[in-house]
């Protein structure tokens, strides 16, 4: 779990940027096959004037999970590495963490005990490390961390470990007048600072979990202060709730990879009209990771069963993707 | 307080639509004067390449209050008429309302007692009338009501009573690559169904107060059910919080008309850069209403004092606007 910390030039943080669609194949990193064909068929059906499934452009809302759908989430979700590094930086001010769970387990890298602390434990970690500063200060902390943190296996910045085929898919949808949103269980203010450059998705199109903030004047200047109190949990049945609250339209296409995306996929596709659901199935132990029912964070179990029932597209990462990460294309 | 209920053809609901900017004067319903000039000066300063105040297009976020800023809010905010009509329709099922405050006051049109019930009383009214159905059902209730309800003074649909000069301002900003948002204390799901057609503002750019919803499957179909529980109060110090949560960027221009907009105007303008704040001052008892410090709902008091201190533009409705309502332009 140790993270190598190396200096990088800031510009290398954003290798991928918003893709433009190639004049020929809009999805060059996808192998020809059922998954790619299903995407093209759907986009053609909803965008061709006169098609029985035509959807006017303003209603072409597409929602994407982030962890495991747009970027790597193993061996642990990226935000947990961030929380750990924050804890290490803050530990001298909190000697009690050495003897208190879940802080002790986190600092010792004891993932088993940490997992046993459940959602309540994770919330405690987030509160301790993500609150107590202004929104501006938090954004700087996130960006400084991303500039130096490295993935334990790939030894690269986490923003390098975004899926090239998904970047192409985002660009392909936008070229067809879709509005692309992230709808993630991750922290909304952990995601917004970098997604515009990495995914081409602006802050106002990012939905996520959040803590409460409070408006206050300090020294005659207004600020928003981050409080140690959960505001919204954008996971599982929270995803349709978040979509309705933040976007206010029902998506016509949704993209996920785990049981946390099940309700979003149901809400999107079970509307009686031509809709599209897709699950990224991590089947590539060599180039990335292979996991589904056998992991606790990022588990794909019920949603995989539901995919068959609901005719959602299941991407077989190993066979459907020519390349996995954006850095491979450089 | 009685509302005339007349049938109308559905298409008359949307007279205004998204304006296009006239080739000559982009703000033809504004008289020449300091207010109009300040708007044009600001837009020119932030959009001209090479200007010291230049702001890149994606950061050109403008937020607008709704009640009293984009449409009429006197003698009562529109949503209160909606709540009253809902109560009347539901009253046979709630005989206890005849003897229980604030329901009794509302049904009897006793605005004094209603006002005394304060925010708590208003929340109770909203819970009783806005919850207990799916989001789809609620949208239909709102649209059916808007099709028949009439303003007590102007005898017109409320969607006719939007301010023509503000429609031109919205269009002028969008023509200069601003993204326009509504940030209102009104109910988010009361506003979203009609704002795209009336203001040119899509649902995903509407921020407002909300109640909680719950995702559930019913007869094999997913739905969002509206619960009698406050989720977010998008007023006063809640407005910067809502802007940060839903939009995730700090606006560069904000438009309001009452003390409910004070913190939004502070958050927007007190950033150290060239920013714009504007207050619509209702000074026209003849064509609309004249009010500021003398009303309880829609009071303009502290924000009027702050306008002078912070150099916000104050629109004198009587002298700055050639026409008030969109229907006058037809």
XYZ file of C-alpha atoms in Angstrom:
660
model
C 0.000 0.000 0.000
C 2.978 2.315 0.128
C 2.779 5.000 -2.504
C 5.887 6.077 -4.346
C 6.051 9.840 -4.313
C 7.966 11.282 -7.231
C 8.048 14.821 -8.552
C 6.366 15.327 -11.931
C 5.930 18.294 -14.177
C 2.364 19.577 -13.778
C 1.543 19.204 -17.478
C 2.015 15.441 -17.325
C -1.025 15.260 -15.080
C -3.322 15.618 -18.080
C -2.209 13.326 -20.837
C -5.614 12.273 -22.051
C -7.628 15.496 -22.421
C -10.961 15.551 -24.199
C -10.649 13.301 -27.223
C -11.803 14.227 -30.675
C -13.431 11.533 -32.753
C -11.250 10.086 -35.504
C -12.694 10.691 -38.962
C -12.991 6.969 -39.636
C -13.696 4.729 -36.655
C -14.935 6.723 -33.654
C -13.973 3.881 -31.312
C -10.504 2.788 -32.525
C -9.492 1.170 -29.221
C -12.492 -1.163 -29.293
C -12.201 -4.513 -31.049
C -15.005 -5.268 -33.463
C -17.563 -7.370 -31.649
C -20.956 -7.383 -29.989
C -20.121 -4.694 -27.393
C -18.833 -2.132 -29.879
C -21.647 -2.914 -32.304
C -24.309 -2.447 -29.614
C -22.955 1.028 -28.811
C -22.934 2.130 -32.442
C -26.387 0.660 -33.052
C -27.871 2.522 -30.094
C -26.301 5.870 -30.956
C -27.445 5.517 -34.557
C -30.989 4.620 -33.479
C -31.512 7.597 -31.170
C -29.811 10.225 -33.367
C -31.164 9.436 -36.860
C -34.083 11.723 -37.740
C -37.126 9.658 -38.557
C -35.937 6.684 -36.507
C -38.708 5.287 -34.267
C -36.228 5.540 -31.390
C -35.111 9.134 -32.134
C -34.385 11.247 -29.031
C -34.056 15.063 -29.292
C -30.554 16.286 -28.459
C -31.367 18.023 -25.130
C -32.663 14.718 -23.776
C -29.543 12.754 -24.714
C -28.228 12.411 -21.171
C -25.556 9.764 -20.532
C -24.315 8.953 -17.027
C -21.009 7.277 -16.181
C -19.828 5.733 -12.962
C -16.177 6.650 -12.289
C -14.304 4.083 -10.158
C -13.810 0.954 -12.283
C -15.770 2.427 -15.200
C -13.615 5.386 -16.247
C -10.476 4.794 -14.166
C -8.817 2.043 -12.136
C -10.325 1.086 -8.751
C -8.101 -1.838 -7.695
C -6.483 -2.850 -5.416
C -8.318 0.013 -3.640
C -10.405 2.954 -4.865
C -8.160 5.951 -5.572
C -9.837 8.126 -2.972
C -8.806 5.679 -0.240
C -5.151 6.220 -1.144
C -5.830 9.938 -0.900
C -7.435 9.490 2.526
C -4.491 7.395 3.697
C -1.933 9.967 2.623
C -3.990 12.697 4.277
C -4.068 10.622 7.460
C -0.308 10.152 7.415
C 0.153 13.894 7.004
C -2.297 14.630 9.822
C -1.268 11.784 12.178
C 1.198 13.846 14.260
C -1.752 16.016 15.315
C -3.835 12.917 16.173
C -1.784 10.575 18.414
C -5.057 8.874 19.412
C -5.359 7.366 15.891
C -2.656 4.807 16.751
C -5.083 3.118 19.152
C -8.468 3.873 17.606
C -10.245 1.984 14.807
C -10.642 2.417 11.910
C -7.684 4.819 11.965
C -5.287 2.223 13.362
C -6.147 -0.301 10.650
C -5.818 2.325 7.948
C -2.414 3.536 9.143
C -1.155 -0.044 9.456
C -2.489 -1.025 6.035
C -4.681 -3.645 7.708
C -7.294 -3.817 4.968
C -9.111 -6.755 6.529
C -9.943 -4.860 9.724
C -10.678 -1.764 7.668
C -13.156 -3.678 5.508
C -14.768 -5.031 8.684
C -15.382 -1.479 9.877
C -17.827 -1.258 6.988
C -19.392 1.854 5.544
C -19.471 3.475 8.980
C -15.702 3.119 9.245
C -15.101 4.579 5.803
C -17.333 7.533 6.616
C -15.284 8.180 9.756
C -12.093 8.195 7.709
C -13.565 10.596 5.187
C -14.826 12.952 7.881
C -11.441 13.031 9.570
C -9.514 13.703 6.373
C -11.892 15.582 4.042
C -13.471 18.164 6.384
C -12.191 21.113 8.389
C -11.039 23.377 5.569
C -12.564 25.630 2.919
C -13.617 24.293 -0.476
C -10.744 26.223 -2.090
C -8.214 24.731 0.315
C -9.561 21.223 -0.299
C -9.270 21.621 -4.069
C -5.616 22.556 -3.717
C -4.977 19.551 -1.444
C -6.521 17.227 -4.048
C -4.551 18.675 -6.959
C -1.262 18.666 -5.032
C -1.831 15.035 -4.124
C -2.699 13.934 -7.672
C 0.489 15.604 -8.928
C 2.694 13.317 -6.839
C 0.740 10.151 -5.909
C 1.406 6.941 -7.836
C -0.571 3.724 -8.309
C 1.137 0.864 -6.416
C 1.155 -1.532 -9.398
C 1.451 0.731 -12.433
C 3.711 3.357 -10.794
C 1.943 6.137 -12.646
C -0.257 9.102 -11.704
C -3.835 7.959 -11.194
C -5.003 10.322 -13.931
C -2.919 8.223 -16.373
C -4.957 5.176 -15.417
C -8.139 6.142 -17.198
C -9.556 3.786 -19.788
C -8.743 4.820 -23.345
C -11.787 3.017 -24.843
C -14.071 4.885 -22.430
C -12.503 8.252 -23.338
C -13.314 7.443 -26.962
C -16.848 6.477 -25.974
C -17.344 9.780 -24.108
C -16.111 11.716 -27.142
C -18.261 9.650 -29.525
C -21.390 10.366 -27.478
C -20.609 14.092 -27.263
C -20.007 14.206 -31.018
C -23.572 12.896 -31.277
C -24.938 15.694 -29.044
C -25.075 13.669 -25.858
C -24.391 15.505 -22.616
C -22.051 13.302 -20.556
C -22.221 13.210 -16.747
C -20.257 11.404 -14.081
C -22.466 9.839 -11.377
C -20.102 8.307 -8.843
C -20.011 7.180 -5.239
C -16.747 9.112 -4.982
C -16.520 12.523 -3.374
C -17.894 15.243 -5.633
C -15.134 17.696 -4.662
C -12.476 15.028 -5.044
C -13.545 14.560 -8.685
C -14.477 17.982 -9.996
C -11.040 19.637 -10.019
C -9.544 17.328 -12.673
C -12.383 15.751 -14.653
C -12.791 18.604 -17.117
C -9.241 18.160 -18.377
C -9.067 14.375 -18.120
C -12.573 13.390 -19.311
C -13.865 16.595 -20.916
C -16.604 16.661 -18.247
C -17.062 20.067 -16.563
C -17.714 20.404 -12.794
C -21.416 21.117 -13.323
C -21.755 17.659 -14.918
C -20.199 15.750 -12.027
C -22.495 14.147 -9.427
C -21.016 12.450 -6.383
C -21.114 11.886 -2.655
C -20.668 14.953 -0.494
C -20.294 16.336 2.981
C -22.091 19.447 4.160
C -20.600 22.911 3.741
C -21.330 26.143 5.538
C -21.198 29.672 4.103
C -19.360 32.171 6.280
C -17.566 35.509 6.108
C -13.972 35.488 7.373
C -11.951 38.696 7.442
C -14.564 40.262 5.183
C -14.357 37.540 2.546
C -16.952 34.849 1.889
C -15.955 31.196 2.074
C -17.501 27.731 2.167
C -16.254 25.627 5.059
C -16.358 21.823 4.852
C -18.146 20.204 7.820
C -17.679 16.666 9.195
C -21.243 15.694 8.339
C -22.515 13.483 5.507
C -24.658 15.346 2.996
C -25.366 12.762 0.286
C -24.283 9.193 -0.457
C -24.340 8.788 -4.235
C -24.210 5.000 -4.433
C -26.655 2.168 -5.155
C -30.244 3.442 -4.714
C -28.716 6.887 -4.143
C -27.641 7.118 -7.785
C -31.132 7.556 -9.300
C -31.888 9.986 -6.465
C -28.720 11.953 -7.267
C -29.450 11.893 -10.996
C -32.907 13.307 -10.387
C -31.692 15.914 -7.926
C -28.608 17.168 -9.753
C -29.514 16.566 -13.412
C -33.303 16.588 -13.317
C -33.655 14.409 -16.407
C -33.749 10.653 -16.765
C -30.694 9.413 -18.693
C -31.072 7.454 -21.918
C -27.751 5.644 -21.449
C -25.831 4.566 -18.342
C -22.401 3.008 -17.854
C -21.151 1.211 -14.762
C -19.124 -1.745 -13.541
C -20.400 -2.878 -10.152
C -23.441 -3.488 -7.971
C -23.235 0.167 -6.948
C -24.493 0.961 -10.452
C -27.430 -1.463 -10.497
C -30.157 1.053 -9.626
C -28.746 3.671 -12.008
C -28.884 1.107 -14.811
C -32.428 0.100 -13.862
C -33.608 3.720 -13.657
C -32.058 4.493 -17.039
C -33.080 1.476 -19.043
C -36.435 0.326 -17.612
C -38.478 3.180 -19.034
C -40.293 1.456 -21.873
C -38.267 3.211 -24.606
C -35.021 2.383 -26.437
C -32.376 2.840 -23.767
C -28.807 1.653 -23.263
C -27.056 0.069 -20.297
C -23.430 -1.071 -20.249
C -21.246 -2.825 -17.690
C -17.461 -2.903 -17.832
C -16.469 -6.426 -16.768
C -12.884 -6.534 -15.504
C -11.597 -9.753 -17.106
C -8.000 -8.806 -17.775
C -5.647 -9.861 -14.979
C -2.645 -9.237 -17.192
C -3.220 -5.693 -18.427
C -5.348 -4.541 -15.447
C -7.292 -6.718 -12.966
C -9.789 -9.584 -13.158
C -12.583 -9.368 -10.600
C -16.347 -9.479 -10.199
C -18.118 -11.490 -7.470
C -14.922 -12.140 -5.522
C -14.100 -8.651 -4.190
C -15.693 -6.525 -1.483
C -15.045 -3.050 -2.941
C -16.216 -2.881 -6.566
C -18.148 -6.145 -6.437
C -20.067 -7.101 -9.588
C -22.668 -9.704 -8.697
C -26.346 -8.709 -8.791
C -25.714 -6.249 -11.607
C -24.105 -8.997 -13.703
C -27.192 -11.177 -13.269
C -29.406 -8.192 -14.061
C -27.389 -7.463 -17.211
C -28.451 -10.743 -18.782
C -32.094 -10.212 -17.832
C -32.190 -6.621 -19.089
C -30.028 -7.028 -22.185
C -27.386 -4.625 -20.973
C -24.112 -4.731 -22.874
C -21.315 -6.415 -20.920
C -17.820 -5.370 -21.973
C -15.255 -8.157 -21.741
C -12.219 -5.987 -21.060
C -9.721 -8.619 -22.187
C -11.330 -9.274 -25.551
C -13.217 -6.046 -26.308
C -10.459 -3.507 -25.635
C -7.346 -3.179 -27.817
C -5.705 -0.994 -25.206
C -6.752 -0.384 -21.624
C -5.161 2.838 -20.355
C -4.852 6.232 -21.954
C -1.087 6.335 -21.376
C -0.642 3.385 -23.744
C -1.847 5.535 -26.638
C 0.761 8.237 -26.196
C -56.646 35.118 -3.260
C -59.185 33.215 -5.342
C -57.684 32.031 -8.602
C -59.751 32.160 -11.755
C -59.528 28.812 -13.471
C -60.017 29.045 -17.206
C -59.199 26.527 -19.902
C -56.327 27.483 -22.195
C -54.766 25.857 -25.189
C -51.492 24.247 -24.096
C -49.390 26.185 -26.622
C -50.283 29.514 -25.011
C -48.329 28.395 -21.939
C -45.060 29.234 -23.627
C -45.225 32.648 -25.200
C -41.743 33.791 -24.414
C -39.431 30.928 -25.383
C -35.675 31.354 -25.530
C -35.009 34.770 -27.028
C -32.544 35.391 -29.781
C -30.504 38.560 -29.580
C -31.572 41.302 -31.979
C -28.828 42.226 -34.434
C -28.653 45.798 -33.159
C -29.399 46.351 -29.483
C -29.230 43.088 -27.514
C -31.312 44.634 -24.703
C -34.129 46.493 -26.536
C -36.503 46.507 -23.538
C -33.940 48.309 -21.372
C -33.854 52.101 -21.359
C -30.433 53.620 -21.862
C -29.003 54.374 -18.459
C -26.545 53.295 -15.806
C -28.044 49.829 -15.270
C -28.008 48.826 -18.934
C -24.566 50.341 -19.423
C -23.124 48.453 -16.460
C -24.331 45.145 -17.919
C -22.836 45.826 -21.338
C -19.581 47.073 -19.815
C -19.187 43.931 -17.717
C -19.952 41.516 -20.542
C -17.548 43.356 -22.813
C -14.799 43.315 -20.167
C -14.927 39.576 -19.484
C -15.367 38.430 -23.099
C -12.862 40.588 -25.010
C -9.620 38.692 -25.636
C -6.716 40.592 -24.154
C -8.900 42.396 -21.624
C -7.356 42.343 -18.107
C -10.731 41.039 -16.893
C -11.092 38.319 -19.550
C -12.746 35.093 -18.328
C -12.570 31.872 -20.401
C -15.980 30.745 -21.650
C -16.358 27.620 -19.467
C -16.015 29.795 -16.359
C -18.719 32.261 -17.425
C -21.324 31.066 -14.949
C -24.287 33.379 -14.272
C -26.862 32.611 -11.573
C -30.382 34.030 -11.401
C -32.855 34.036 -8.580
C -36.378 33.271 -9.877
C -39.172 34.770 -7.718
C -39.110 38.543 -8.196
C -36.044 38.380 -10.440
C -37.318 36.452 -13.460
C -41.055 36.338 -12.745
C -43.636 37.994 -10.517
C -43.651 37.149 -6.780
C -46.394 39.472 -5.447
C -48.843 39.489 -3.799
C -47.573 35.977 -2.976
C -44.899 33.719 -4.490
C -46.394 31.617 -7.285
C -45.640 28.340 -5.550
C -47.882 29.356 -2.633
C -50.839 29.638 -5.024
C -49.941 26.194 -6.254
C -49.831 24.860 -2.687
C -53.194 26.470 -1.943
C -54.877 24.916 -4.964
C -53.350 21.548 -4.082
C -54.720 21.917 -0.547
C -58.183 22.710 -1.820
C -58.092 19.648 -4.043
C -56.845 17.484 -1.165
C -58.987 19.023 1.627
C -61.849 16.489 1.412
C -59.344 13.813 2.403
C -58.061 15.958 5.308
C -61.012 17.200 7.375
C -58.557 17.928 10.219
C -57.071 20.830 8.207
C -60.134 22.956 9.011
C -59.007 23.136 12.647
C -55.211 22.839 12.354
C -52.712 25.616 11.664
C -51.188 26.537 9.315
C -53.686 24.673 7.110
C -56.683 26.545 8.512
C -55.081 29.938 7.800
C -54.101 28.890 4.310
C -57.572 27.597 3.404
C -59.198 30.746 4.815
C -56.755 33.058 3.020
C -55.642 34.405 6.415
C -52.196 35.546 5.295
C -51.397 37.250 8.592
C -51.691 34.032 10.607
C -49.921 32.169 7.835
C -47.020 34.609 7.940
C -46.882 34.191 11.725
C -46.453 30.445 11.295
C -43.053 31.330 9.806
C -40.780 29.080 7.843
C -41.867 26.074 9.886
C -45.470 26.638 8.806
C -44.542 26.980 5.146
C -42.526 23.771 5.309
C -45.550 21.965 6.738
C -47.689 23.202 3.861
C -45.133 22.077 1.314
C -44.783 18.642 2.891
C -48.540 18.126 2.890
C -48.994 19.174 -0.727
C -45.743 18.352 -2.531
C -44.948 14.851 -1.217
C -46.603 11.451 -1.445
C -46.348 10.838 -5.185
C -43.704 9.914 -7.748
C -41.564 12.545 -9.459
C -43.373 11.853 -12.740
C -46.765 12.326 -11.115
C -45.645 15.566 -9.489
C -44.405 16.973 -12.796
C -47.807 16.323 -14.348
C -49.563 18.015 -11.413
C -47.359 21.109 -11.843
C -47.902 21.351 -15.590
C -51.660 20.791 -15.328
C -51.864 23.537 -12.718
C -49.798 26.042 -14.727
C -52.062 25.449 -17.723
C -55.124 26.744 -15.877
C -54.016 28.914 -12.927
C -54.184 32.694 -13.267
C -52.505 35.561 -11.424
C -55.079 37.409 -9.253
C -54.175 40.874 -10.561
C -53.063 40.283 -14.128
C -55.513 37.449 -14.901
C -52.887 35.655 -16.952
C -50.945 32.395 -16.715
C -47.986 32.825 -14.395
C -45.617 31.867 -17.215
C -46.799 35.046 -19.016
C -45.603 37.107 -16.060
C -41.897 36.746 -16.686
C -39.825 39.887 -17.144
C -39.084 40.672 -20.779
C -35.890 42.659 -19.977
C -34.548 39.676 -18.017
C -35.313 37.271 -20.881
C -33.246 39.565 -23.102
C -30.482 39.608 -20.499
C -30.422 35.790 -20.319
C -30.189 35.584 -24.105
C -27.499 38.284 -24.235
C -25.357 36.407 -21.712
C -25.788 33.095 -23.537
C -24.868 34.778 -26.838
C -21.635 35.714 -25.050
C -20.963 32.088 -24.032
C -22.277 32.408 -20.484
C -23.978 29.360 -19.005
C -27.136 30.593 -17.252
C -28.447 28.927 -14.099
C -31.479 29.498 -11.903
C -30.646 29.427 -8.163
C -33.943 29.859 -6.354
C -35.529 29.221 -2.981
C -38.435 27.722 -4.928
C -38.926 23.990 -5.298
C -36.524 22.477 -7.806
C -39.185 20.136 -9.211
C -41.742 22.929 -9.334
C -39.406 24.896 -11.629
C -37.694 22.396 -13.878
C -40.680 21.256 -15.979
C -41.258 24.659 -17.626
C -38.046 26.694 -17.399
C -36.440 25.246 -20.515
C -39.237 26.561 -22.705
C -39.875 29.807 -20.839
C -36.299 30.880 -19.974
C -34.174 28.659 -22.219
C -32.685 27.109 -19.049
C -32.580 23.282 -19.085
C -33.416 21.193 -15.973
C -29.749 20.449 -15.271
C -29.158 24.206 -14.842
C -31.895 24.726 -12.256
C -30.943 24.723 -8.561
C -33.648 24.994 -5.910
C -35.056 23.765 -2.637
C -35.999 20.122 -2.480
C -37.546 17.340 -0.471
C -36.050 13.882 -0.260
C -36.912 11.158 -2.748
C -36.624 7.402 -2.502
C -35.851 4.954 -5.302
C -38.129 1.936 -5.419
C -39.381 -0.760 -7.775
C -43.159 -0.965 -8.149
C -44.728 -3.642 -10.340
C -41.312 -4.264 -11.853
C -40.740 -0.620 -12.811
C -38.368 1.813 -11.103
C -39.716 5.048 -9.674
C -38.673 7.915 -7.411
C -41.138 8.576 -4.611
C -41.335 12.020 -2.998
C -41.002 11.927 0.799
C -42.316 14.480 3.352
C -38.806 15.382 4.481
C -36.767 18.499 3.716
C -33.642 17.788 1.685
C -32.209 21.239 0.958
C -33.267 24.850 1.593
C -31.807 26.916 -1.238
C -32.212 30.361 0.280
C -29.975 32.961 1.952
C -26.716 31.281 3.110
C -28.010 28.127 1.407
C -27.556 29.690 -2.027
C -23.732 29.655 -2.092
C -23.900 26.132 -0.647
C -26.305 25.081 -3.413
C -24.195 26.760 -6.087
C -21.117 24.898 -4.909
C -22.926 21.585 -4.593
C -24.926 21.604 -7.833
C -22.739 23.717 -10.127
C -19.288 23.291 -8.597
C -17.987 26.599 -9.944
C -18.147 30.063 -8.486
C -20.331 32.342 -10.648
C -18.931 35.513 -12.184
C -22.329 37.232 -12.280
C -25.389 36.943 -10.034
C -28.876 38.435 -10.265
C -31.404 38.742 -7.453
C -34.018 40.987 -5.910
C -34.272 40.311 -2.176
C -32.384 39.557 1.021
C -32.623 35.879 0.091
C -30.036 36.661 -2.586
C -27.552 38.530 -0.374
C -25.140 35.659 0.234
C -25.255 34.562 -3.427
C -24.307 38.100 -4.448
C -21.513 38.195 -1.853
C -20.150 34.789 -2.880
C -20.194 35.803 -6.541
C -18.781 39.308 -6.372
C -16.374 39.331 -3.402
C -13.657 37.262 -5.063
C -11.071 39.904 -5.852
C -11.710 39.788 -9.617
C -14.055 41.686 -11.963
C -17.465 40.313 -11.051
C -21.049 41.480 -11.489
C -23.969 41.695 -9.075
C -27.410 43.034 -9.918
C -30.579 43.622 -7.913
C -34.006 44.133 -9.466
C -35.664 46.861 -7.382
C -39.454 46.728 -7.695
C -40.341 50.432 -8.017
C -43.294 50.240 -10.381
C -46.631 50.131 -8.579
C -48.453 50.862 -11.806
C -47.097 48.258 -14.182
C -46.187 45.676 -11.511
C -45.577 46.274 -7.758
C -43.499 48.655 -5.639
C -41.903 47.025 -2.607
C -38.637 46.577 -0.771
C -38.249 46.932 3.008
C -42.012 46.927 3.619
C -42.924 43.315 2.784
C -42.295 40.041 4.599
C -41.976 37.711 1.598
C -39.504 39.095 -0.928
C -38.088 41.738 1.412
C -35.219 43.825 0.069
C -33.429 45.464 2.981
C -29.924 44.277 3.877
C -29.170 43.459 0.257
C -30.118 47.003 -0.791
C -27.662 48.421 1.749
C -25.031 45.932 0.600
C -25.593 46.919 -3.050
C -24.340 50.439 -2.392
C -21.315 49.185 -0.451
C -20.377 46.553 -3.058
C -21.212 48.547 -6.203
C -23.861 46.127 -7.346
C -26.141 47.410 -10.090
C -29.623 48.279 -8.837
C -32.313 48.177 -11.510
C -35.037 50.778 -11.042
C -37.860 48.854 -12.674
C -39.975 51.931 -13.324
C -37.266 53.883 -15.110
C -34.921 51.195 -16.465
C -37.458 48.907 -18.148
C -39.439 49.918 -21.258
C -41.724 46.948 -20.796
C -42.094 44.677 -17.797
C -43.728 41.405 -18.865
C -43.058 39.156 -21.809
C -46.708 39.176 -22.877
C -46.495 42.922 -23.597
C -44.051 42.222 -26.416
C -46.369 39.889 -28.311
